[in-house]
Short mmCIF file of C-alpha atoms and ligand atoms in Angstrom, two decimals:
data_model
loop_
_atom_site.label_atom_id
_atom_site.label_comp_id
_atom_site.label_asym_id
_atom_site.label_seq_id
_atom_site.Cartn_x
_atom_site.Cartn_y
_atom_site.Cartn_z
CA MET A 172 -17.48 -95.01 -18.23
CA ASP A 173 -20.21 -92.94 -18.66
CA LEU A 174 -20.11 -88.93 -19.38
CA LEU A 175 -22.42 -86.36 -17.57
CA ILE A 176 -21.91 -82.68 -19.50
CA ILE A 177 -23.40 -80.28 -17.53
CA ASN A 178 -24.81 -76.79 -17.05
CA GLY A 179 -24.59 -76.42 -21.32
CA THR A 180 -26.54 -74.75 -23.70
CA LEU A 181 -27.63 -77.29 -26.04
CA ILE A 182 -27.89 -76.45 -29.66
CA ASN A 183 -30.08 -77.56 -32.20
CA SER A 184 -30.95 -77.11 -35.94
CA TYR A 185 -34.69 -76.93 -34.50
CA GLY A 186 -34.19 -75.28 -30.77
CA THR A 187 -32.45 -74.76 -27.61
CA LEU A 188 -32.35 -76.58 -24.08
CA HIS A 189 -30.53 -75.49 -20.75
CA ALA A 190 -29.66 -79.01 -19.55
CA ASP A 191 -27.68 -81.63 -18.52
CA ILE A 192 -25.93 -84.76 -20.83
CA LEU A 193 -25.53 -88.16 -19.71
CA CYS A 194 -23.55 -90.14 -21.96
CA ARG A 195 -23.62 -93.61 -21.99
CA ASP A 196 -22.94 -97.17 -24.07
CA GLY A 197 -21.31 -94.47 -26.61
CA LYS A 198 -24.80 -92.76 -26.84
CA ILE A 199 -26.45 -89.85 -25.69
CA PHE A 200 -28.70 -92.20 -22.60
CA GLN A 201 -30.74 -89.00 -21.48
CA ILE A 202 -30.70 -85.09 -21.57
CA GLY A 203 -32.60 -83.15 -19.02
CA LYS A 204 -32.37 -80.73 -16.15
CA ASN A 205 -30.34 -81.65 -13.00
CA LEU A 206 -29.04 -84.58 -13.90
CA ALA A 207 -28.39 -87.07 -10.30
CA TYR A 208 -25.86 -88.96 -10.31
CA GLU A 209 -24.41 -90.82 -7.36
CA ASN A 210 -22.18 -93.05 -9.14
CA ASP A 211 -18.05 -92.23 -8.86
CA GLN A 212 -17.79 -94.15 -12.31
CA ILE A 213 -18.32 -91.46 -13.70
CA GLN A 214 -16.68 -88.46 -16.14
CA LYS A 215 -18.16 -84.93 -15.37
CA ILE A 216 -17.76 -81.82 -18.45
CA ASP A 217 -18.84 -78.73 -16.49
CA ALA A 218 -19.88 -76.58 -19.83
CA SER A 219 -21.41 -73.99 -18.04
CA GLY A 220 -21.42 -70.75 -20.46
CA CYS A 221 -21.11 -72.96 -23.22
CA LEU A 222 -23.32 -73.69 -26.43
CA ILE A 223 -23.51 -78.00 -27.18
CA PHE A 224 -23.14 -78.88 -30.69
CA PRO A 225 -23.61 -82.14 -32.27
CA GLY A 226 -20.73 -82.89 -33.44
CA GLY A 227 -19.96 -81.76 -37.00
CA ILE A 228 -20.09 -83.69 -40.39
CA ASP A 229 -18.32 -82.91 -43.33
CA PRO A 230 -19.94 -84.36 -46.34
CA HIS A 231 -16.48 -83.63 -48.72
CA VAL A 232 -13.25 -84.69 -47.98
CA HIS A 233 -10.29 -86.40 -50.26
CA MET A 234 -8.14 -87.74 -47.59
CA HIS A 235 -5.10 -89.77 -48.62
CA LEU A 236 -6.21 -89.22 -52.28
CA LYS A 237 -4.47 -90.46 -55.16
CA THR A 238 -3.45 -87.77 -58.34
CA ASN A 239 -0.93 -87.68 -60.91
CA SER A 240 0.91 -85.31 -58.10
CA GLY A 241 0.82 -88.11 -55.35
CA TYR A 242 -1.06 -88.40 -52.73
CA SER A 243 -2.77 -85.09 -50.97
CA ALA A 244 -1.26 -84.24 -48.14
CA ASP A 245 -3.49 -85.67 -45.00
CA ASP A 246 -4.01 -88.77 -44.70
CA PHE A 247 -6.75 -91.11 -42.68
CA TYR A 248 -5.08 -90.53 -39.77
CA SER A 249 -3.79 -86.45 -40.18
CA GLY A 250 -7.05 -85.14 -41.59
CA SER A 251 -9.62 -87.31 -38.92
CA ARG A 252 -6.90 -84.72 -36.29
CA ALA A 253 -8.26 -81.91 -37.88
CA ALA A 254 -11.14 -82.31 -38.12
CA LEU A 255 -11.70 -83.47 -35.27
CA LYS A 256 -9.27 -79.95 -33.14
CA GLY A 257 -12.26 -77.68 -35.19
CA GLY A 258 -15.67 -79.93 -34.04
CA THR A 259 -16.39 -82.04 -36.54
CA THR A 260 -16.38 -85.58 -35.63
CA THR A 261 -17.59 -87.44 -38.52
CA LEU A 262 -16.30 -86.89 -42.02
CA VAL A 263 -18.21 -88.83 -45.91
CA ASP A 264 -14.95 -89.03 -48.14
CA PHE A 265 -14.93 -90.94 -51.93
CA VAL A 266 -14.22 -93.72 -53.09
CA THR A 267 -12.59 -93.31 -56.50
CA PRO A 268 -12.61 -96.98 -58.54
CA GLU A 269 -9.22 -97.42 -61.18
CA LYS A 270 -11.59 -97.97 -64.37
CA ASP A 271 -10.79 -102.43 -63.87
CA GLN A 272 -12.37 -102.21 -60.35
CA THR A 273 -15.62 -103.01 -60.03
CA LEU A 274 -17.70 -100.66 -56.63
CA ILE A 275 -17.41 -103.63 -53.81
CA GLN A 276 -13.79 -103.97 -54.26
CA ALA A 277 -13.40 -99.96 -54.72
CA THR A 278 -15.44 -99.83 -52.10
CA GLU A 279 -13.90 -102.53 -49.83
CA LEU A 280 -9.71 -101.06 -50.72
CA ARG A 281 -11.18 -97.50 -49.13
CA ILE A 282 -12.88 -99.05 -46.45
CA LYS A 283 -9.51 -100.41 -45.01
CA GLU A 284 -7.31 -97.14 -46.51
CA ALA A 285 -9.75 -95.12 -43.48
CA GLU A 286 -8.89 -97.70 -40.89
CA ASN A 287 -6.99 -94.97 -39.28
CA SER A 288 -9.26 -92.32 -38.42
CA LEU A 289 -10.15 -90.10 -35.40
CA CYS A 290 -13.29 -90.22 -36.93
CA ASP A 291 -16.06 -91.61 -38.17
CA TYR A 292 -15.90 -91.59 -41.43
CA SER A 293 -18.70 -93.28 -45.14
CA PHE A 294 -18.20 -92.22 -48.61
CA HIS A 295 -20.19 -91.14 -51.39
CA VAL A 296 -19.04 -93.57 -54.76
CA SER A 297 -17.86 -92.75 -58.36
CA PRO A 298 -18.53 -94.64 -61.04
CA VAL A 299 -15.96 -93.34 -63.35
CA GLU A 300 -17.11 -95.22 -66.29
CA TRP A 301 -20.46 -96.10 -67.99
CA ARG A 302 -20.47 -100.54 -68.83
CA THR A 303 -24.14 -102.94 -68.72
CA CYS A 304 -23.55 -104.47 -65.07
CA LEU A 305 -22.90 -100.76 -63.67
CA PRO A 306 -27.45 -101.25 -62.01
CA ASN A 307 -26.36 -104.10 -60.80
CA GLU A 308 -22.86 -102.75 -59.03
CA ILE A 309 -25.60 -99.91 -57.61
CA ALA A 310 -28.38 -101.74 -56.36
CA LYS A 311 -25.19 -104.56 -54.32
CA MET A 312 -23.83 -101.11 -53.07
CA VAL A 313 -26.89 -99.66 -52.19
CA ASN A 314 -28.66 -102.78 -50.44
CA GLU A 315 -25.53 -105.09 -48.65
CA THR A 316 -22.78 -102.32 -48.37
CA ARG A 317 -25.14 -100.01 -47.68
CA LEU A 318 -24.33 -96.97 -49.71
CA ARG A 319 -25.94 -95.08 -51.74
CA THR A 320 -25.24 -91.87 -52.53
CA PHE A 321 -22.37 -92.04 -56.20
CA LYS A 322 -20.43 -88.61 -57.12
CA VAL A 323 -20.38 -87.94 -61.00
CA TYR A 324 -17.81 -85.36 -62.50
CA MET A 325 -18.58 -83.50 -65.12
CA ALA A 326 -15.01 -82.16 -65.40
CA TYR A 327 -12.18 -84.25 -65.53
CA LYS A 328 -12.97 -85.77 -68.55
CA ASP A 329 -10.09 -87.30 -69.11
CA THR A 330 -9.66 -89.30 -66.09
CA ILE A 331 -13.30 -89.09 -64.50
CA GLY A 332 -16.13 -87.38 -66.02
CA LEU A 333 -18.61 -88.61 -67.94
CA ASP A 334 -20.33 -87.74 -70.05
CA ASP A 335 -23.79 -87.04 -70.03
CA ALA A 336 -25.49 -89.62 -71.49
CA GLU A 337 -23.14 -92.13 -69.46
CA ILE A 338 -24.79 -89.32 -65.75
CA LEU A 339 -27.88 -90.08 -66.98
CA LEU A 340 -27.77 -94.47 -67.49
CA VAL A 341 -25.50 -93.34 -64.23
CA MET A 342 -28.99 -91.17 -63.00
CA ARG A 343 -31.68 -93.92 -63.84
CA ALA A 344 -29.63 -96.90 -62.07
CA VAL A 345 -29.95 -94.41 -58.81
CA ALA A 346 -32.62 -93.35 -58.71
CA LYS A 347 -33.69 -97.36 -59.31
CA ALA A 348 -31.72 -98.55 -56.24
CA GLY A 349 -33.57 -95.64 -53.82
CA GLY A 350 -29.68 -93.96 -54.03
CA MET A 351 -28.59 -89.95 -55.03
CA VAL A 352 -26.54 -88.42 -57.23
CA LEU A 353 -23.74 -86.15 -56.71
CA LEU A 354 -22.20 -84.71 -59.08
CA HIS A 355 -19.99 -81.97 -59.56
CA CYS A 356 -20.44 -79.42 -61.86
CA GLU A 357 -18.19 -78.03 -64.67
CA THR A 358 -18.68 -78.39 -68.20
CA GLY A 359 -15.12 -80.63 -68.23
CA ASP A 360 -14.78 -80.09 -72.20
CA ASP A 361 -15.25 -76.46 -72.84
CA ILE A 362 -12.53 -76.58 -69.80
CA GLU A 363 -9.61 -79.10 -71.81
CA SER A 364 -10.78 -75.79 -74.82
CA LYS A 365 -10.33 -73.11 -72.35
CA ARG A 366 -7.30 -74.60 -71.54
CA LYS A 367 -5.81 -75.70 -74.68
CA GLN A 368 -6.65 -72.63 -76.04
CA LEU A 369 -4.69 -70.33 -72.87
CA ILE A 370 -1.71 -72.94 -73.16
CA ALA A 371 -1.26 -71.92 -77.09
CA GLU A 372 -1.00 -67.76 -76.10
CA LYS A 373 1.46 -69.24 -73.42
CA LYS A 374 -1.06 -67.98 -70.98
CA LEU A 375 0.31 -70.03 -68.14
CA SER A 376 0.19 -68.55 -64.35
CA PRO A 377 -2.90 -69.55 -61.97
CA ARG A 378 -3.80 -66.22 -62.56
CA TYR A 379 -5.20 -68.38 -65.37
CA HIS A 380 -7.12 -70.92 -63.70
CA PRO A 381 -9.98 -69.23 -62.92
CA VAL A 382 -9.94 -67.64 -66.66
CA SER A 383 -10.37 -71.65 -67.77
CA ARG A 384 -13.93 -72.60 -65.42
CA PRO A 385 -15.01 -69.29 -66.04
CA ALA A 386 -18.47 -69.18 -63.84
CA ASN A 387 -21.19 -70.13 -66.45
CA MET A 388 -18.97 -73.24 -67.40
CA GLU A 389 -20.76 -74.07 -63.35
CA ALA A 390 -24.20 -72.36 -63.85
CA THR A 391 -24.37 -74.37 -67.62
CA ALA A 392 -23.83 -77.53 -66.01
CA VAL A 393 -25.91 -77.59 -63.12
CA LYS A 394 -28.60 -76.84 -65.75
CA ARG A 395 -27.68 -79.43 -67.65
CA ALA A 396 -26.99 -81.71 -64.54
CA ILE A 397 -30.08 -79.92 -62.92
CA ASP A 398 -32.25 -81.24 -66.68
CA LEU A 399 -31.00 -85.12 -66.23
CA ALA A 400 -31.91 -85.49 -62.93
CA ALA A 401 -36.02 -85.10 -63.70
CA GLU A 402 -35.49 -87.05 -66.94
CA ALA A 403 -34.30 -89.96 -64.49
CA GLY A 404 -36.77 -89.44 -61.61
CA CYS A 405 -33.76 -89.09 -59.04
CA PRO A 406 -32.75 -86.66 -56.48
CA ILE A 407 -29.49 -84.73 -56.58
CA TYR A 408 -26.83 -82.80 -54.60
CA ILE A 409 -24.60 -80.42 -56.12
CA VAL A 410 -21.64 -80.58 -54.62
CA HIS A 411 -19.00 -77.48 -53.64
CA VAL A 412 -21.33 -74.61 -55.65
CA SER A 413 -19.50 -71.12 -56.28
CA THR A 414 -22.09 -69.13 -58.43
CA LYS A 415 -24.39 -67.17 -58.38
CA MET A 416 -25.22 -67.63 -61.80
CA SER A 417 -25.80 -71.80 -59.81
CA LEU A 418 -27.97 -70.87 -57.54
CA GLU A 419 -30.53 -69.28 -60.05
CA TYR A 420 -31.29 -72.64 -61.68
CA ILE A 421 -31.02 -74.96 -58.65
CA GLN A 422 -33.56 -72.52 -56.50
CA LYS A 423 -35.63 -72.18 -59.30
CA ALA A 424 -36.16 -76.25 -59.21
CA GLN A 425 -36.10 -76.83 -55.89
CA SER A 426 -38.99 -74.40 -55.67
CA ASN A 427 -40.99 -76.27 -58.94
CA GLY A 428 -40.61 -78.94 -56.40
CA GLN A 429 -37.57 -81.44 -57.81
CA GLN A 430 -35.20 -83.00 -54.96
CA VAL A 431 -32.04 -80.06 -56.29
CA PHE A 432 -29.58 -80.24 -52.57
CA ALA A 433 -26.73 -77.51 -52.14
CA GLU A 434 -23.09 -78.03 -50.49
CA THR A 435 -20.46 -74.21 -51.14
CA CYS A 436 -17.57 -74.20 -48.98
CA PRO A 437 -15.64 -72.26 -46.55
CA GLN A 438 -13.29 -70.51 -49.59
CA TYR A 439 -16.41 -70.21 -51.68
CA LEU A 440 -18.30 -67.63 -48.98
CA LEU A 441 -15.24 -66.29 -48.27
CA LEU A 442 -13.03 -65.88 -50.38
CA ASP A 443 -12.88 -63.95 -53.65
CA ASP A 444 -10.04 -64.55 -57.10
CA ALA A 445 -7.81 -61.76 -55.76
CA SER A 446 -6.21 -64.14 -54.30
CA TYR A 447 -5.19 -65.66 -57.61
CA GLU A 448 -2.60 -62.12 -57.81
CA GLY A 449 0.87 -62.75 -56.95
CA GLU A 450 4.50 -64.87 -56.90
CA PHE A 451 3.67 -68.07 -57.73
CA ASP A 452 3.87 -69.11 -54.41
CA GLN A 453 2.23 -67.46 -53.19
CA VAL A 454 -0.86 -68.25 -54.99
CA CYS A 455 -1.12 -71.77 -56.01
CA GLY A 456 -2.09 -73.04 -52.79
CA TYR A 457 -6.17 -71.23 -54.22
CA VAL A 458 -6.25 -73.22 -57.14
CA MET A 459 -9.03 -75.40 -56.82
CA SER A 460 -11.86 -76.92 -58.32
CA PRO A 461 -14.33 -74.59 -59.16
CA PRO A 462 -12.12 -72.13 -58.85
CA LEU A 463 -12.55 -68.73 -56.12
CA ARG A 464 -15.22 -66.18 -57.48
CA LYS A 465 -16.53 -62.91 -57.57
CA LYS A 466 -17.59 -60.85 -54.28
CA GLU A 467 -20.65 -60.94 -54.96
CA ASP A 468 -20.80 -64.39 -56.13
CA ASN A 469 -19.02 -64.35 -52.08
CA GLU A 470 -22.84 -62.34 -51.48
CA ALA A 471 -25.55 -64.39 -52.60
CA LEU A 472 -24.29 -67.75 -51.51
CA TRP A 473 -23.99 -66.71 -48.06
CA GLU A 474 -27.33 -65.64 -49.29
CA ALA A 475 -28.44 -69.05 -50.26
CA VAL A 476 -27.69 -69.93 -46.64
CA ARG A 477 -29.35 -67.65 -45.22
CA THR A 478 -32.43 -68.73 -47.25
CA GLY A 479 -31.33 -72.19 -46.80
CA ILE A 480 -31.12 -73.48 -50.97
CA ILE A 481 -27.81 -74.76 -49.64
CA GLN A 482 -28.29 -76.58 -46.88
CA THR A 483 -24.82 -78.07 -46.65
CA ILE A 484 -21.38 -77.06 -45.83
CA GLY A 485 -17.98 -79.43 -46.94
CA THR A 486 -15.36 -77.88 -46.52
CA ASP A 487 -13.46 -80.32 -50.07
CA HIS A 488 -10.58 -80.85 -48.04
CA CYS A 489 -8.18 -81.79 -50.22
CA PRO A 490 -4.33 -79.96 -49.56
CA PHE A 491 -1.19 -80.30 -50.98
CA LYS A 492 1.94 -79.51 -50.25
CA LEU A 493 3.79 -77.13 -52.10
CA GLU A 494 6.74 -79.09 -53.69
CA GLN A 495 3.30 -80.51 -54.67
CA LYS A 496 2.01 -77.45 -55.75
CA ARG A 497 5.43 -76.94 -57.55
CA LEU A 498 5.06 -79.34 -60.74
CA GLY A 499 2.67 -76.49 -62.08
CA ARG A 500 5.04 -73.43 -62.06
CA HIS A 501 5.12 -73.44 -65.00
CA ASN A 502 1.40 -74.42 -66.51
CA PHE A 503 -1.03 -73.92 -64.18
CA THR A 504 -3.11 -76.98 -65.81
CA LEU A 505 -0.61 -79.31 -63.70
CA ILE A 506 -1.18 -77.79 -60.71
CA PRO A 507 -2.34 -80.16 -58.05
CA ASN A 508 -6.35 -79.09 -57.78
CA GLY A 509 -7.64 -78.62 -53.96
CA ALA A 510 -7.21 -77.01 -50.84
CA GLY A 511 -7.51 -78.02 -47.38
CA GLY A 512 -10.26 -76.35 -45.09
CA VAL A 513 -11.51 -79.28 -42.39
CA GLU A 514 -10.21 -78.17 -39.40
CA HIS A 515 -11.43 -74.38 -40.08
CA ARG A 516 -14.93 -75.60 -41.38
CA MET A 517 -17.50 -74.66 -38.00
CA THR A 518 -15.08 -72.01 -37.08
CA LEU A 519 -15.27 -69.96 -39.67
CA LEU A 520 -18.75 -70.85 -40.16
CA TYR A 521 -19.39 -69.26 -36.97
CA SER A 522 -17.52 -66.70 -36.96
CA TYR A 523 -18.39 -65.22 -40.11
CA GLY A 524 -22.05 -66.11 -39.52
CA VAL A 525 -23.36 -66.64 -37.04
CA LEU A 526 -21.74 -63.69 -34.74
CA THR A 527 -22.00 -61.37 -37.90
CA GLY A 528 -25.73 -62.16 -37.77
CA LYS A 529 -25.78 -64.24 -41.39
CA ILE A 530 -27.05 -67.51 -39.91
CA SER A 531 -28.31 -67.86 -36.16
CA VAL A 532 -26.70 -71.23 -34.23
CA ASN A 533 -30.29 -73.62 -35.42
CA GLN A 534 -29.14 -72.93 -38.48
CA PHE A 535 -25.45 -72.97 -38.14
CA VAL A 536 -26.03 -76.59 -36.59
CA SER A 537 -28.44 -77.85 -39.74
CA LEU A 538 -25.73 -77.03 -42.09
CA THR A 539 -22.41 -78.37 -40.49
CA SER A 540 -24.06 -81.75 -39.23
CA TYR A 541 -27.87 -82.30 -39.53
CA ASN A 542 -28.98 -81.37 -43.04
CA ALA A 543 -25.97 -83.18 -44.15
CA ALA A 544 -27.31 -86.40 -42.05
CA LYS A 545 -30.84 -85.78 -43.20
CA ILE A 546 -29.95 -85.59 -46.33
CA LEU A 547 -27.18 -88.32 -47.37
CA GLY A 548 -29.01 -90.84 -44.37
CA LEU A 549 -27.36 -90.16 -40.67
CA TYR A 550 -30.47 -89.37 -39.33
CA PRO A 551 -30.72 -89.99 -36.03
CA GLN A 552 -27.77 -91.92 -34.82
CA LYS A 553 -25.64 -88.40 -36.08
CA GLY A 554 -26.60 -84.79 -36.88
CA LEU A 555 -28.98 -83.57 -33.22
CA ILE A 556 -28.88 -83.85 -29.40
CA ALA A 557 -30.74 -86.41 -28.53
CA ALA A 558 -31.08 -89.60 -26.98
CA GLY A 559 -30.42 -92.51 -28.62
CA SER A 560 -28.04 -90.47 -31.61
CA ASP A 561 -24.42 -91.53 -31.33
CA ALA A 562 -23.12 -89.04 -27.97
CA ASP A 563 -20.75 -87.13 -30.76
CA LEU A 564 -20.83 -83.47 -28.45
CA ILE A 565 -18.92 -80.10 -28.66
CA VAL A 566 -18.11 -78.28 -25.74
CA TRP A 567 -18.75 -74.78 -27.59
CA ASN A 568 -16.10 -71.96 -26.13
CA THR A 569 -17.98 -68.59 -27.61
CA GLU A 570 -15.28 -66.09 -26.26
CA LYS A 571 -11.90 -67.71 -28.09
CA ASN A 572 -9.90 -66.01 -30.58
CA GLN A 573 -8.04 -67.67 -32.57
CA VAL A 574 -5.37 -65.98 -35.91
CA ILE A 575 -5.70 -69.08 -38.28
CA SER A 576 -2.26 -69.81 -39.24
CA VAL A 577 0.36 -72.73 -41.05
CA GLY A 578 1.98 -72.50 -37.74
CA ASN A 579 -0.82 -73.69 -35.84
CA HIS A 580 -3.05 -76.05 -38.01
CA HIS A 581 -3.41 -79.48 -37.36
CA SER A 582 -2.77 -80.37 -41.62
CA GLN A 583 0.17 -82.11 -42.89
CA SER A 584 -0.27 -79.22 -45.77
CA ASP A 585 2.67 -76.33 -45.93
CA ILE A 586 -0.65 -74.20 -47.05
CA ASN A 587 -3.08 -72.66 -45.26
CA ILE A 588 -5.86 -70.52 -47.83
CA TYR A 589 -7.43 -69.43 -43.83
CA ASP A 590 -3.93 -67.92 -42.99
CA GLY A 591 -4.44 -65.09 -41.08
CA PHE A 592 -8.35 -64.97 -40.77
CA LYS A 593 -9.32 -63.82 -36.99
CA THR A 594 -11.91 -66.77 -35.43
CA LYS A 595 -13.54 -66.05 -32.38
CA GLY A 596 -14.90 -69.61 -31.21
CA SER A 597 -13.80 -72.73 -31.22
CA PRO A 598 -14.09 -76.28 -28.89
CA ASP A 599 -13.28 -76.11 -25.30
CA VAL A 600 -14.19 -80.65 -25.77
CA VAL A 601 -14.59 -82.61 -27.88
CA VAL A 602 -16.79 -85.82 -27.57
CA LYS A 603 -16.58 -89.00 -29.71
CA ASN A 604 -19.41 -91.40 -29.54
CA GLY A 605 -19.42 -91.25 -26.01
CA GLN A 606 -15.12 -90.34 -25.14
CA ILE A 607 -13.32 -87.41 -24.86
CA VAL A 608 -10.76 -87.10 -27.65
CA TYR A 609 -10.30 -83.42 -27.88
CA VAL A 610 -9.47 -81.30 -23.74
CA SER A 611 -7.73 -78.12 -23.27
CA GLY A 612 -4.72 -79.25 -25.58
CA ALA A 613 -5.28 -83.40 -25.13
CA TRP A 614 -5.83 -85.37 -26.98
CA SER A 615 -6.61 -89.86 -26.08
CA GLU A 616 -7.16 -91.78 -29.42
CA PHE A 617 -9.50 -94.13 -30.03
CA PRO A 618 -10.84 -95.60 -34.12
CA GLY A 619 -14.03 -93.73 -35.82
CA ARG A 620 -15.95 -96.73 -37.24
CA PHE A 621 -17.46 -96.77 -40.73
CA LEU A 622 -20.89 -95.61 -41.14
CA GLU A 623 -23.63 -97.07 -43.50
CA THR A 624 -26.71 -95.02 -44.33
CA ASN A 625 -30.21 -95.05 -43.69
CA PRO A 626 -32.17 -94.90 -46.55
CA PHE A 627 -33.43 -91.74 -46.98
O1 LIG B 760 -9.87 -78.72 -56.08
C1 LIG B 760 -10.62 -79.70 -55.93
N1 LIG B 760 -11.64 -78.96 -55.27
N2 LIG B 760 -10.39 -80.98 -56.02
C2 LIG B 760 -10.93 -81.86 -55.32
C3 LIG B 760 -11.90 -82.35 -56.85
C4 LIG B 760 -12.55 -82.00 -56.31
O2 LIG B 760 -13.22 -81.90 -57.35
O3 LIG B 760 -13.43 -81.70 -55.62
ZN1 LIG B 761 -15.53 -81.12 -57.45
ZN1 LIG B 762 -13.96 -82.56 -53.76
#
């Protein structure tokens, strides 16, 4: 059935328009003033007084992630439902193969795991070891499976991390295939020796988590990643940037014309390392990598968001339950790393970015969907309100006040790192592929679709 949204203020990355939107067959069919529609077979939404945003794209989530402490708290169903509630309609998760699996085998299994997602979804694929046939596998992923972003970890060296020489080889292969490399930048060996030292000194509480992976270990890795990418001629995207020091290297590379994209997350904009002071149960939820930094890092990141050094906001959504976090109550290195946030990305960025005057509503769209769509190859299917694009639309009530809490969030975790945060502005109606999936507390569930990506 067609869907007509009337009287909304449409916000795109590149401009604002007061108009109606007609959706047909999952796509935006027409945009115009006072669209006349005679047929009874239509659903209508009056969006008077509301903003309409393109559905959010979270470029960095980990649903149903296997760890030593069991799976992360949200699977694709619960995580995508939380995402939709917050205005995000597309998720980009990760394929992390077992050591003996090819990238293709692991991707096929991961696509199956995501079948219960209510959001549309795509993946970044992680080579977790170097082997001589990897360039062929990468080329196949790009040309046949049509996934073209490959994530490597400079940390987690004992499991999925690669060393610099291996990363250079991956970058060369990805550049040749026409893809992009994403990097988790922290110098893994330095972290390992710092952790060993802290354990030997019996410094085992969560307050030592940020001590074990300081800002310079991220920044050094960022610099190294940029240098390796320059050598390989490979575009890169640095995930979850958390420090001022890293931004200096990123900005320099960008101004030299190198293709270096950067993402940060709401936690690195809004929280700081004071969160690690307290009793275990109160602070263990903040154990994530990279760790929370200083207030001056928050400020530098906001400035980078405002000026465009950072192009995307992901959440790194990877929540655990308290009982899982408690596995590390006697040793912080055993606490599973990660926190949730997929539901709150847009409301937090709107409340603490747009309403404080740090960014405009158009920048808000750039940061929450448009830039991710462009950088990751989902444009023009996603990321904008235009005829022919997917009808993923958020009718945004600018006046709605809420307080984030474990009691009202949709994640399956019993921890929320934003507990108590006040927000203003949230989705009244969420439309995905032309279907109303959420309106005033009522849900209609439709399966999400796997998204291939386009050449950049
Ligand atoms: O602590 C985090 N961020 N856990 C998820 C995996 C990662 O490093 O992105
Ligand atoms: Zn990471
Ligand atoms: Zn992550």
